[in-house]
Coordinates of N, CA and C in Angstrom, one line a residue:
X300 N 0.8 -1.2 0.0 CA 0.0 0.0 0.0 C 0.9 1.2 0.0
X301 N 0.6 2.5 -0.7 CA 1.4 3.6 -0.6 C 1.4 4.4 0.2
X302 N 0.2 4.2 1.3 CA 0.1 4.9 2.7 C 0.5 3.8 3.6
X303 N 1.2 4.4 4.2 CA 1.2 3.7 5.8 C 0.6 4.7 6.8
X304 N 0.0 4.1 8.2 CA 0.0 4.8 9.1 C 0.3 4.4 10.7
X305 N 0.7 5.1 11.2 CA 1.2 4.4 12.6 C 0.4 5.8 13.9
X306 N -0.5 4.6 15.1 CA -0.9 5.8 16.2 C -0.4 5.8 16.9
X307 N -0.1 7.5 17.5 CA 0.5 7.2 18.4 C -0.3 8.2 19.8
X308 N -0.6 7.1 20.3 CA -1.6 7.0 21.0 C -1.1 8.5 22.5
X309 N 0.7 8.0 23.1 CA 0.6 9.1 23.7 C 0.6 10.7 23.2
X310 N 0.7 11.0 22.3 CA 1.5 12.1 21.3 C -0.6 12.7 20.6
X311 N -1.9 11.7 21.0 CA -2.8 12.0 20.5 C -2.8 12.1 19.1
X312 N -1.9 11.2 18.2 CA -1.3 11.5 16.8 C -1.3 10.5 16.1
X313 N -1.6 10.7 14.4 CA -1.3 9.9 13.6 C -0.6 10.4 12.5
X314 N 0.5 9.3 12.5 CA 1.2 9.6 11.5 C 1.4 9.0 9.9
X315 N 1.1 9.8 9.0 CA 0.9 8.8 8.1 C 2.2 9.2 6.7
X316 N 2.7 8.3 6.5 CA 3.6 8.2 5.5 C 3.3 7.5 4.2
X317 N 3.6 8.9 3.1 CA 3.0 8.1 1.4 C 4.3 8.2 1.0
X318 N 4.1 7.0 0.1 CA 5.6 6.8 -0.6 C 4.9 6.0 -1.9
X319 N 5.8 6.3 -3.1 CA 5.5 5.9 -4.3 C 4.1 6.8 -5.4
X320 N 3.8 5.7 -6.0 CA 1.9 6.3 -6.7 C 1.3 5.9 -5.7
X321 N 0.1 6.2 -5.9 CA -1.2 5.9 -4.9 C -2.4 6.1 -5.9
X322 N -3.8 6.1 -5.3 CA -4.7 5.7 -6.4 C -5.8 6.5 -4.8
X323 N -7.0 7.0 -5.2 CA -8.5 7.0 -4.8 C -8.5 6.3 -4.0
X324 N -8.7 4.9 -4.5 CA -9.1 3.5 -3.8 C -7.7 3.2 -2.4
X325 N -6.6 3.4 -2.9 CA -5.5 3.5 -1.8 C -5.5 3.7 -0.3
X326 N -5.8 5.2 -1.1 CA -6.1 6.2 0.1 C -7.6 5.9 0.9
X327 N -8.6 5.6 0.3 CA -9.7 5.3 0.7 C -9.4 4.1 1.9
X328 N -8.9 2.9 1.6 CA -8.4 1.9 2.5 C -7.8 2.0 3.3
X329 N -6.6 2.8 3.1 CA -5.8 3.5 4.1 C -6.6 4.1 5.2
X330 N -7.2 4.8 5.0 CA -8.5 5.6 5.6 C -9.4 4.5 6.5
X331 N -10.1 4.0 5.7 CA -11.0 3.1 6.6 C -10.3 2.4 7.6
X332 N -8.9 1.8 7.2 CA -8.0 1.2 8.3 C -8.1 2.0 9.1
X333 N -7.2 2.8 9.1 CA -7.1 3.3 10.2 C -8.1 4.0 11.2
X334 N -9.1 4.9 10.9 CA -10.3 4.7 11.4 C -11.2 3.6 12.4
X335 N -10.8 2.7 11.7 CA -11.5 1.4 11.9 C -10.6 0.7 13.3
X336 N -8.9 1.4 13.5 CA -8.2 0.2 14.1 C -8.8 1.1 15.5
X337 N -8.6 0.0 16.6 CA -8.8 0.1 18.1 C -8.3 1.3 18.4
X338 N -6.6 1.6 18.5 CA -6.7 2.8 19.1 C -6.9 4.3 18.1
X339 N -7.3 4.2 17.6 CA -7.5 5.3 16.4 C -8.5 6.0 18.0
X340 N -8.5 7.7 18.1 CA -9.5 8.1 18.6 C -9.9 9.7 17.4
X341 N -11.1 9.9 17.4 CA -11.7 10.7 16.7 C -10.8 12.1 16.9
X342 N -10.5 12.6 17.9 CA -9.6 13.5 18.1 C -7.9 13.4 17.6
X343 N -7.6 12.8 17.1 CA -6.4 12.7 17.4 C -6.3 13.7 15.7
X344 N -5.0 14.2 15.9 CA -4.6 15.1 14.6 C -3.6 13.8 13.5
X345 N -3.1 14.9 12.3 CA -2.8 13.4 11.4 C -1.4 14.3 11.2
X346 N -0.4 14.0 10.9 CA 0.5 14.4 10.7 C 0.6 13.6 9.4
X347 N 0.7 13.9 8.0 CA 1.1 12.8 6.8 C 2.0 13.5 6.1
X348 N 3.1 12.7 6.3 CA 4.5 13.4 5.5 C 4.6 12.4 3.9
X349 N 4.2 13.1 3.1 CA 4.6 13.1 1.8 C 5.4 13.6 1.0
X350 N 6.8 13.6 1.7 CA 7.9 14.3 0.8 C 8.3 13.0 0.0
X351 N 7.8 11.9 0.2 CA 8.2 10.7 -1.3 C 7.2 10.1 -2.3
X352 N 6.2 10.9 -1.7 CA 5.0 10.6 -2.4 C 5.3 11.2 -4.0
X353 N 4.7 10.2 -5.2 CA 5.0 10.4 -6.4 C 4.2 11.0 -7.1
X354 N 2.4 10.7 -6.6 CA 1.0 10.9 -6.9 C 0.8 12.1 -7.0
X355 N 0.8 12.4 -8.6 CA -0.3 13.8 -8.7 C -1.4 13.7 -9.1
X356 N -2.6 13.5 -7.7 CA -3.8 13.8 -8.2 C -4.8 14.6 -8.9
X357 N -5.5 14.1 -9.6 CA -6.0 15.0 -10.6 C -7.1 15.6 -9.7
X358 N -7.2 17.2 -9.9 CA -8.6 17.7 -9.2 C -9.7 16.9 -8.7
X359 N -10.0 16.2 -10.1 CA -11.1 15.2 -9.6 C -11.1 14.2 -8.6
X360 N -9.9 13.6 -8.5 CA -9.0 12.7 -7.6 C -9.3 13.7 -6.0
X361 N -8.7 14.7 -6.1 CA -8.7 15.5 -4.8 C -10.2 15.8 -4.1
X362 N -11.1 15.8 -5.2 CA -11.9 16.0 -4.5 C -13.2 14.6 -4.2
X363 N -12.4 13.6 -5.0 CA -13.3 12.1 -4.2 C -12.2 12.2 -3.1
X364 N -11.5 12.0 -2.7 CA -10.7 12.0 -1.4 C -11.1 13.0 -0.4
X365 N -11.7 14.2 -0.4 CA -11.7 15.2 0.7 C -13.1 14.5 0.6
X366 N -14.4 14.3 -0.2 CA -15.6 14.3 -0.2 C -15.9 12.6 1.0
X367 N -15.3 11.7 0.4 CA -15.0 10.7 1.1 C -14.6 10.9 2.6
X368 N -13.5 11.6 2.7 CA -13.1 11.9 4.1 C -14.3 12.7 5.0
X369 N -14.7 13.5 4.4 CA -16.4 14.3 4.8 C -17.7 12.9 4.8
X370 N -16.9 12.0 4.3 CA -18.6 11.1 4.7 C -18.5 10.3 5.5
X371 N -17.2 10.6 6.3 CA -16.4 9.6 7.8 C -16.8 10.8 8.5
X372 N -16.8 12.1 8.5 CA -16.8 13.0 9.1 C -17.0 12.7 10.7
X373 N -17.3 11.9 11.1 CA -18.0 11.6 12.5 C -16.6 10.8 13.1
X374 N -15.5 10.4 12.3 CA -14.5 9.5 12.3 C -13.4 10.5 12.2
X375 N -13.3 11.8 11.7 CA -12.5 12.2 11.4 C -11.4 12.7 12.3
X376 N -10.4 13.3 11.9 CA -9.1 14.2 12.7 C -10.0 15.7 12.6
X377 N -9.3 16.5 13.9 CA -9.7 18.0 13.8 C -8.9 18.8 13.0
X378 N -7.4 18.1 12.7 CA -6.0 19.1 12.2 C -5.5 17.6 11.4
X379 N -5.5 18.3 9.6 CA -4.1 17.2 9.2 C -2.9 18.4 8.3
X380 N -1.8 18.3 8.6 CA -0.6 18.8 8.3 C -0.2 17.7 6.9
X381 N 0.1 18.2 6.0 CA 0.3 17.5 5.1 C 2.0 18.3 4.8
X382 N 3.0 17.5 4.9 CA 4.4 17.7 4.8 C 4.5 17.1 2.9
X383 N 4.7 18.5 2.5 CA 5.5 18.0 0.7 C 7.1 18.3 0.5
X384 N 7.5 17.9 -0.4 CA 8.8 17.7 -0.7 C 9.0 19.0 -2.1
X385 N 7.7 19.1 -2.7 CA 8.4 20.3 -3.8 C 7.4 21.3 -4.1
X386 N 7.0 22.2 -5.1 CA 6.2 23.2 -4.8 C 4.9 22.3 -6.0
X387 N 5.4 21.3 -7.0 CA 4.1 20.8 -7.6 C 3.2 20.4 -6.3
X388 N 3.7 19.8 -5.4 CA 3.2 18.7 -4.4 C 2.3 19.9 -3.0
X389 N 2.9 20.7 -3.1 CA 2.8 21.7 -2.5 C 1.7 22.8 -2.8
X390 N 1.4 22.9 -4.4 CA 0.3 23.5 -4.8 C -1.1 22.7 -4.5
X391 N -0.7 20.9 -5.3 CA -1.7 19.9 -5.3 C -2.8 19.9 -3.5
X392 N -1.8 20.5 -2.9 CA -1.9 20.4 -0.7 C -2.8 21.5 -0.7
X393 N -2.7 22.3 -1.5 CA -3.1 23.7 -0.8 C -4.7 23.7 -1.4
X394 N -4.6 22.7 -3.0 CA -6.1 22.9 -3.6 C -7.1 21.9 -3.2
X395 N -6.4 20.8 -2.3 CA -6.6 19.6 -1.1 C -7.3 20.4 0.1
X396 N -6.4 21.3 0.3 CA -6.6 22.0 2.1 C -7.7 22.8 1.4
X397 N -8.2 23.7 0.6 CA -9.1 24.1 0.4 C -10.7 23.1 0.1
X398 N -10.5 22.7 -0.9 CA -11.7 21.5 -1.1 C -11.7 20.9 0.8
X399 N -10.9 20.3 1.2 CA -11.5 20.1 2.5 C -11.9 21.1 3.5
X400 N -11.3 22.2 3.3 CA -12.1 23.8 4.3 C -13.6 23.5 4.2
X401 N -14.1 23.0 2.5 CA -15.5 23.4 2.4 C -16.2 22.4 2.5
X402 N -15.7 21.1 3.3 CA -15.9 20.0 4.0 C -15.9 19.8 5.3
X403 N -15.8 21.1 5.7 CA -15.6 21.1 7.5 C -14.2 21.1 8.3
X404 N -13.7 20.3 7.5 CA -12.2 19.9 8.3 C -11.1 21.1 7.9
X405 N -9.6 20.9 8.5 CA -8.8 21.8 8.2 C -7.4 20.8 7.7
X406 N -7.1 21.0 7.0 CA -5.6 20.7 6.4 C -5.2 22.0 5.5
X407 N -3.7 21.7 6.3 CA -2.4 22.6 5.9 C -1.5 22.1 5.3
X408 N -0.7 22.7 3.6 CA 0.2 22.0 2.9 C 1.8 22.3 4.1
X409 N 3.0 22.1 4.3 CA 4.2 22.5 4.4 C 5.4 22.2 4.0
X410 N 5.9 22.7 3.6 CA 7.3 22.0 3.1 C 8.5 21.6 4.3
X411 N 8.0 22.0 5.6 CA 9.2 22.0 6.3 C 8.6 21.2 7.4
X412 N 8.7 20.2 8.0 CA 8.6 19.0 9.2 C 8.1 19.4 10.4
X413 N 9.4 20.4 11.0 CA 9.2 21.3 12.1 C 7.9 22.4 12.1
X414 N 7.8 22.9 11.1 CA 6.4 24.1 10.9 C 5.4 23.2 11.0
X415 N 5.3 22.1 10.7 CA 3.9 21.3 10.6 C 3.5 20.6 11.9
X416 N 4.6 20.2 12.7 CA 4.6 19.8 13.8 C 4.1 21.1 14.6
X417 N 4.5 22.5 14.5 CA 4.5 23.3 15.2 C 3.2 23.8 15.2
X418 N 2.5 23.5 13.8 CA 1.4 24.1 13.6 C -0.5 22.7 14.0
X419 N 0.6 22.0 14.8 CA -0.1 20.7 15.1 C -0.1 20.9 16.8
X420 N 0.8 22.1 17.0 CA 1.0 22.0 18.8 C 1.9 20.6 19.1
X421 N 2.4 20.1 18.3 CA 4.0 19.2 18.5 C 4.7 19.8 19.4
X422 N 5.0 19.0 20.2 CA 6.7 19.1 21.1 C 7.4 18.4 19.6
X423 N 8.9 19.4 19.0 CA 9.6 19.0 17.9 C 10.5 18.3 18.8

């Protein structure tokens, strides 16, 4: 799978790491996993560092993924930080963080590890 994610349960955090392509349906599974596993709790924020992620989703792509994420909405994170690696990946975050504003939720693109943690209320 191109997502992984790992909870971390003291930290109230999840962390998710994309590496390679990824697909809709990927992410969608990824999603339900983790949602689904025991200690997942509704509060917890997502930290997903995608500086090796390869996937550029097409608009339409971006917006089954934010719409999907809005029909867990009861499942969801309050804060996801989305860490990129270049400014394509970095535009793709920002037209993501939008489409999800008007889904209720809040995601922020960053290029920098430390700012995203910081902007998550992280001890770096």
């Amino acid at each position: 799978m191109s997502l992984e994610f790992e909870i971390d349960v003291a930290s109230h955090l999840v962390n998710v790491t994309g590496v390679r392509e990824s697909s809709v349906g990927e992410i969608r599974e990824a999603v339900e996993a983790c949602v689904e596993d025991p200690q997942f709790d509704r509060g917890m924020q997502v930290l997903a560092d995608f500086r090796d992620f390869r996937w550029i989703p097409s608009t339409r792509e971006l917006k089954e993924v934010a719409e999907f994420i809005s029909s867990i909405r009861g499942k969801r994170c309050p804060r996801t930080a989305l860490v990129v690696s270049n400014d394509l990946l970095y535009g793709v975050a920002r037209i993501f963080s939008l489409l999800a504003k008007t889904k209720g939720y809040s995601t922020k693109p960053f290029k920098d590890l430390p700012a995203a943690r910081a902007w998550l209320k992280l001890d770096n």
